[in-house]
Coordinates of C-alpha atoms in Angstrom, one line a residue:
X3 CA -31.0 -52.1 17.3
X4 CA -34.8 -51.5 17.5
X5 CA -35.1 -51.6 13.8
X6 CA -34.9 -55.4 14.0
X7 CA -38.4 -55.5 15.7
X8 CA -40.2 -55.1 12.4
X9 CA -41.1 -58.8 12.1
X10 CA -44.9 -59.1 11.6
X11 CA -45.3 -55.3 11.2
X12 CA -46.9 -55.7 7.7
X13 CA -49.8 -57.5 9.4
X14 CA -50.9 -54.3 10.9
X15 CA -52.8 -53.2 7.9
X16 CA -54.8 -56.4 7.9
X17 CA -56.4 -56.1 11.3
X18 CA -57.4 -53.8 14.0
X19 CA -55.8 -52.1 17.0
X20 CA -56.7 -53.3 20.5
X21 CA -55.7 -50.7 23.2
X22 CA -55.4 -52.1 26.7
X23 CA -56.4 -50.2 29.9
X24 CA -52.9 -49.6 31.2
X25 CA -52.1 -47.7 28.0
X26 CA -55.1 -45.3 28.5
X27 CA -54.1 -44.7 32.2
X28 CA -50.5 -44.1 31.2
X29 CA -51.4 -41.6 28.5
X30 CA -53.8 -39.7 30.8
X31 CA -51.0 -39.6 33.5
X32 CA -48.5 -38.3 31.0
X33 CA -50.9 -35.6 29.9
X34 CA -51.8 -34.6 33.4
X35 CA -48.1 -34.3 34.5
X36 CA -46.9 -32.4 31.3
X37 CA -49.7 -30.6 29.5
X38 CA -52.8 -30.3 31.7
X39 CA -54.2 -26.8 31.6
X40 CA -52.3 -25.9 28.4
X41 CA -52.9 -26.2 24.7
X42 CA -50.0 -28.6 24.3
X43 CA -50.2 -32.2 23.4
X44 CA -48.0 -35.1 24.5
X45 CA -46.4 -37.8 22.4
X46 CA -45.1 -41.2 23.3
X47 CA -44.2 -44.7 22.0
X48 CA -46.6 -47.7 22.0
X49 CA -45.4 -51.2 22.9
X50 CA -47.2 -54.4 22.3
X51 CA -47.6 -57.6 20.3
X52 CA -49.2 -58.6 17.0
X53 CA -51.5 -61.6 17.4
X54 CA -53.6 -62.9 14.5
X55 CA -53.3 -59.7 12.5
X56 CA -54.4 -57.6 15.5
X57 CA -52.1 -55.1 17.2
X58 CA -52.4 -55.4 21.0
X59 CA -51.1 -52.2 22.5
X60 CA -50.2 -53.4 26.0
X61 CA -47.7 -50.7 27.2
X62 CA -46.4 -47.3 26.4
X63 CA -44.1 -44.5 27.7
X64 CA -43.9 -40.8 27.1
X65 CA -41.3 -39.0 25.0
X66 CA -39.8 -35.5 25.3
X67 CA -41.6 -33.6 22.6
X68 CA -41.9 -29.9 21.6
X69 CA -43.5 -28.2 18.6
X70 CA -43.7 -24.6 17.4
X71 CA -47.3 -23.4 17.4
X72 CA -46.6 -20.7 14.8
X73 CA -44.8 -23.1 12.4
X74 CA -46.2 -26.7 12.5
X75 CA -43.1 -28.0 10.5
X76 CA -40.8 -27.2 13.4
X77 CA -40.9 -29.9 16.1
X78 CA -38.5 -31.9 18.2
X79 CA -38.7 -35.5 19.4
X80 CA -35.9 -37.1 21.4
X81 CA -35.4 -40.4 19.6
X82 CA -32.3 -41.2 21.6
X83 CA -34.5 -41.2 24.7
X84 CA -36.9 -43.4 22.9
X85 CA -34.2 -46.0 22.1
X86 CA -32.8 -46.0 25.6
X87 CA -36.3 -46.4 27.2
X88 CA -37.2 -49.2 24.8
X89 CA -34.0 -51.0 25.7
X90 CA -34.9 -50.9 29.4
X91 CA -38.5 -52.0 28.7
X92 CA -37.2 -54.9 26.5
X93 CA -35.3 -56.2 29.6
X94 CA -38.5 -56.4 31.5
X95 CA -40.7 -57.9 28.8
X96 CA -38.9 -59.4 25.8
X97 CA -42.2 -60.1 24.0
X98 CA -43.2 -56.4 23.7
X99 CA -42.0 -54.6 20.6
X100 CA -42.5 -51.1 19.4
X101 CA -45.7 -51.0 17.4
X102 CA -46.2 -47.3 16.9
X103 CA -46.8 -44.1 18.7
X104 CA -49.6 -42.0 20.4
X105 CA -50.6 -38.4 20.6
X106 CA -53.3 -36.6 22.6
X107 CA -54.2 -34.7 19.4
X108 CA -57.2 -34.5 19.7
X109 CA -56.9 -34.4 15.9
X110 CA -54.2 -35.2 13.3
X111 CA -51.7 -32.3 13.2
X112 CA -49.6 -31.3 10.2
X113 CA -46.4 -32.6 11.7
X114 CA -47.8 -36.1 12.4
X115 CA -46.8 -37.6 9.0
X116 CA -43.2 -36.5 9.7
X117 CA -43.3 -38.0 13.2
X118 CA -44.8 -41.2 11.7
X119 CA -41.9 -41.4 9.2
X120 CA -39.5 -41.2 12.2
X121 CA -41.2 -44.2 13.8
X122 CA -41.0 -46.2 10.6
X123 CA -37.3 -46.5 11.3
X124 CA -38.2 -48.7 14.3
X125 CA -41.2 -50.6 13.0
X126 CA -42.1 -51.3 9.3
X127 CA -45.7 -50.2 9.5
X128 CA -46.4 -48.4 12.8
X129 CA -49.8 -47.5 14.1
X130 CA -50.7 -44.0 15.1
X131 CA -53.2 -43.8 18.0
X132 CA -54.9 -40.6 19.0
X133 CA -56.2 -40.6 22.6
X134 CA -58.6 -37.9 23.5
X135 CA -57.9 -37.2 27.2
X136 CA -60.9 -34.8 27.4
X137 CA -63.8 -36.6 25.5
X138 CA -67.0 -34.7 25.2
X139 CA -69.1 -37.5 23.8
X140 CA -69.8 -41.1 24.9
X141 CA -67.7 -42.5 22.1
X142 CA -64.4 -44.4 22.7
X143 CA -61.6 -41.8 23.1
X144 CA -59.3 -43.7 20.8
X145 CA -58.7 -43.4 17.0
X146 CA -56.1 -45.5 15.2
X147 CA -54.4 -44.8 11.8
X148 CA -51.7 -46.1 9.6
X149 CA -49.9 -44.5 6.7
X150 CA -50.1 -45.6 3.0
X151 CA -48.7 -44.4 -0.3
X152 CA -51.2 -42.3 -2.2
X153 CA -50.8 -41.7 -5.9
X154 CA -50.6 -38.1 -7.1
X155 CA -51.1 -36.5 -10.5
X156 CA -47.4 -36.3 -11.3
X157 CA -46.7 -40.1 -11.0
X158 CA -45.2 -39.8 -7.6
X159 CA -46.5 -41.1 -4.3
X160 CA -47.0 -39.4 -1.0
X161 CA -47.8 -40.8 2.5
X162 CA -51.2 -40.2 4.0
X163 CA -53.1 -41.5 7.0
X164 CA -56.0 -44.0 6.7
X165 CA -58.3 -44.9 9.6
X166 CA -58.2 -48.5 10.9
X167 CA -60.6 -50.1 13.4
X168 CA -59.7 -49.8 17.0
X169 CA -61.2 -51.1 20.2
X170 CA -60.5 -51.4 24.0
X171 CA -59.5 -54.8 25.2
X172 CA -58.0 -56.4 28.3
X173 CA -56.5 -59.7 29.5
X174 CA -58.1 -61.4 32.5
X175 CA -55.6 -59.9 34.9
X176 CA -56.1 -56.4 33.6
X177 CA -59.9 -56.8 33.9
X178 CA -59.5 -57.6 37.6
X179 CA -57.3 -54.6 38.1
X180 CA -59.7 -52.3 36.3
X181 CA -62.7 -53.6 38.4
X182 CA -60.8 -52.9 41.6
X183 CA -59.9 -49.4 40.4
X184 CA -63.5 -48.6 39.5
X185 CA -64.6 -50.0 42.9
X186 CA -62.2 -47.6 44.7
X187 CA -63.3 -44.5 42.8
X188 CA -67.0 -45.2 43.0
X189 CA -69.0 -42.5 44.8
X190 CA -69.9 -43.9 48.2
X191 CA -72.9 -41.5 48.6
X192 CA -74.8 -43.2 45.8
X193 CA -76.4 -46.6 46.1
X194 CA -75.8 -49.6 43.8
X195 CA -79.3 -49.2 42.5
X196 CA -78.8 -45.6 41.6
X197 CA -75.5 -46.4 39.9
X198 CA -77.3 -49.2 37.9
X199 CA -80.1 -46.8 36.8
X200 CA -77.4 -44.2 35.8
X201 CA -75.6 -46.8 33.7
X202 CA -78.8 -47.7 32.0
X203 CA -79.6 -44.1 31.2
X204 CA -76.1 -43.6 29.7
X205 CA -76.5 -46.8 27.6
X206 CA -79.9 -45.5 26.3
X207 CA -78.4 -42.1 25.4
X208 CA -75.6 -43.9 23.5
X209 CA -78.1 -46.2 21.8
X210 CA -80.2 -43.1 20.8
X211 CA -77.2 -41.5 19.3
X212 CA -76.3 -44.6 17.3
X213 CA -79.9 -44.9 16.0
X214 CA -79.7 -41.3 15.0
X215 CA -76.6 -41.9 13.0
X216 CA -78.1 -44.9 11.2
X217 CA -81.3 -42.9 10.4
X218 CA -79.2 -40.0 9.0
X219 CA -77.1 -42.4 6.9
X220 CA -80.2 -44.1 5.4
X221 CA -81.9 -40.8 4.7
X222 CA -78.8 -39.7 2.7
X223 CA -78.8 -43.0 0.8
X224 CA -82.4 -42.6 -0.1
X225 CA -81.9 -39.0 -1.2
X226 CA -79.0 -40.0 -3.3
X227 CA -76.4 -38.0 -1.4
X228 CA -74.5 -41.2 -0.5
X229 CA -74.0 -44.4 -2.5
X230 CA -75.5 -47.5 -0.8
X231 CA -73.0 -49.8 0.8
X232 CA -74.1 -53.5 0.7
X233 CA -71.9 -54.4 3.7
X234 CA -73.6 -51.8 5.9
X235 CA -77.0 -52.9 4.6
X236 CA -76.3 -56.5 5.5
X237 CA -75.2 -55.5 9.0
X238 CA -78.3 -53.4 9.5
X239 CA -80.5 -56.3 8.3
X240 CA -78.8 -58.6 10.8
X241 CA -79.5 -56.0 13.6
X242 CA -83.2 -55.8 12.6
X243 CA -83.5 -59.6 12.4
X244 CA -82.1 -59.9 16.0
X245 CA -84.8 -57.6 17.4
X246 CA -87.5 -59.4 19.5
X247 CA -90.9 -59.8 18.0
X248 CA -92.8 -57.1 19.9
X249 CA -96.2 -58.0 18.5
X250 CA -96.1 -61.3 20.4
X251 CA -98.4 -61.1 23.5
X252 CA -96.0 -63.2 25.6
X253 CA -93.1 -60.9 24.8
X254 CA -95.1 -57.8 25.7
X255 CA -96.2 -59.4 28.9
X256 CA -92.7 -60.4 29.8
X257 CA -91.4 -56.9 29.2
X258 CA -94.2 -55.4 31.2
X259 CA -93.6 -57.7 34.1
X260 CA -89.8 -57.0 34.1
X261 CA -90.5 -53.2 34.0
X262 CA -93.0 -53.4 36.8
X263 CA -90.6 -55.5 39.0
X264 CA -87.8 -52.9 38.4
X265 CA -90.0 -50.0 39.1
X266 CA -91.3 -51.7 42.3
X267 CA -87.6 -52.1 43.4
X268 CA -86.9 -48.5 42.7
X269 CA -90.0 -47.4 44.7
X270 CA -89.2 -49.6 47.7
X271 CA -85.6 -48.4 47.7
X272 CA -86.7 -44.8 47.6
X273 CA -89.2 -45.3 50.4
X274 CA -86.6 -47.1 52.5
X275 CA -84.0 -44.5 51.9
X276 CA -86.4 -41.7 52.9
X277 CA -87.5 -43.6 56.0
X278 CA -83.9 -44.1 57.1
X279 CA -83.1 -40.4 56.5
X280 CA -86.1 -39.3 58.5
X281 CA -85.2 -41.7 61.3
X282 CA -81.7 -40.2 61.5
X283 CA -83.2 -36.7 61.5
X284 CA -85.5 -37.6 64.5
X285 CA -82.6 -39.1 66.4
X286 CA -80.5 -36.0 65.8
X287 CA -83.3 -33.8 67.0
X288 CA -83.7 -35.9 70.2
X289 CA -79.9 -35.9 70.8
X290 CA -79.7 -32.1 70.4
X291 CA -82.7 -31.6 72.7
X292 CA -81.2 -33.8 75.4
X293 CA -77.8 -32.0 75.1
X294 CA -79.5 -28.6 75.5
X295 CA -81.4 -29.8 78.6
X296 CA -78.2 -31.1 80.1
X297 CA -76.5 -27.8 79.6
X298 CA -79.4 -25.9 81.3
X299 CA -79.5 -28.3 84.3
X300 CA -75.7 -28.1 84.8
X301 CA -75.7 -24.4 86.2
X302 CA -78.6 -25.2 88.6
X303 CA -76.7 -28.1 90.1
X304 CA -73.5 -26.0 90.5
X305 CA -75.5 -23.2 92.2
X306 CA -77.3 -25.5 94.7
X307 CA -74.0 -27.1 95.7

């Protein structure tokens, strides 16, 4: 029975969730085949291992799932299909166990607690991962949760979701596969330099967004809207301590030289690309002119013969 795979499940609440690339690809494929172009979401089981308190989600598979839009309490999940699929996956990789389930959300739905309770039959403390298959921001499209007992006013407890840290990780073999995949889907019309500049712009936009969040948090702390968190303050202090000393003349000179070298490379690349394009245009003009001349001369030769 799958219920025997609960060993180490209590360690889930002590660490974070590491989602591997194959899981993201499988979830997107599941959504594309089943619910793309609709308002539906897809649900599936997560498989993986627990190492050092971290849940490594290394595999997954989709599950037949339906829910009533008018009544969120009405839903169906084929747990028999889940058990049969897990048995087959277990034959392929005995180390992988059921560690939780996923949904394409993109937010927590009213029926998710009930679905989570169903998965607690297979793993003691499952993780619930929401994968946003259509992200609008530059954030990671993954959010992880677990459920805990929350006290109520009438001395009873109810289950509720709490957020746990999540990240994207990969083993060495997976990193090689992802690099080959990205190499295949790269736009061949853009140069490596243009791609590098685009990546830097994306990184700078992300950095600007993060700095804006930090500034907003500090302003709310100063105004008294939020209580100061010593742990966050220590982290921010470490960030500021790691910043380079920009008043140092040698540092300013080094940054200026690096920027000038990069801009020179960009300028030369643009000039070279424009020259090659102009050269191809001239060659095409010459080839077209010669072809037209050959066509005009062909009837004259036929008439003289």
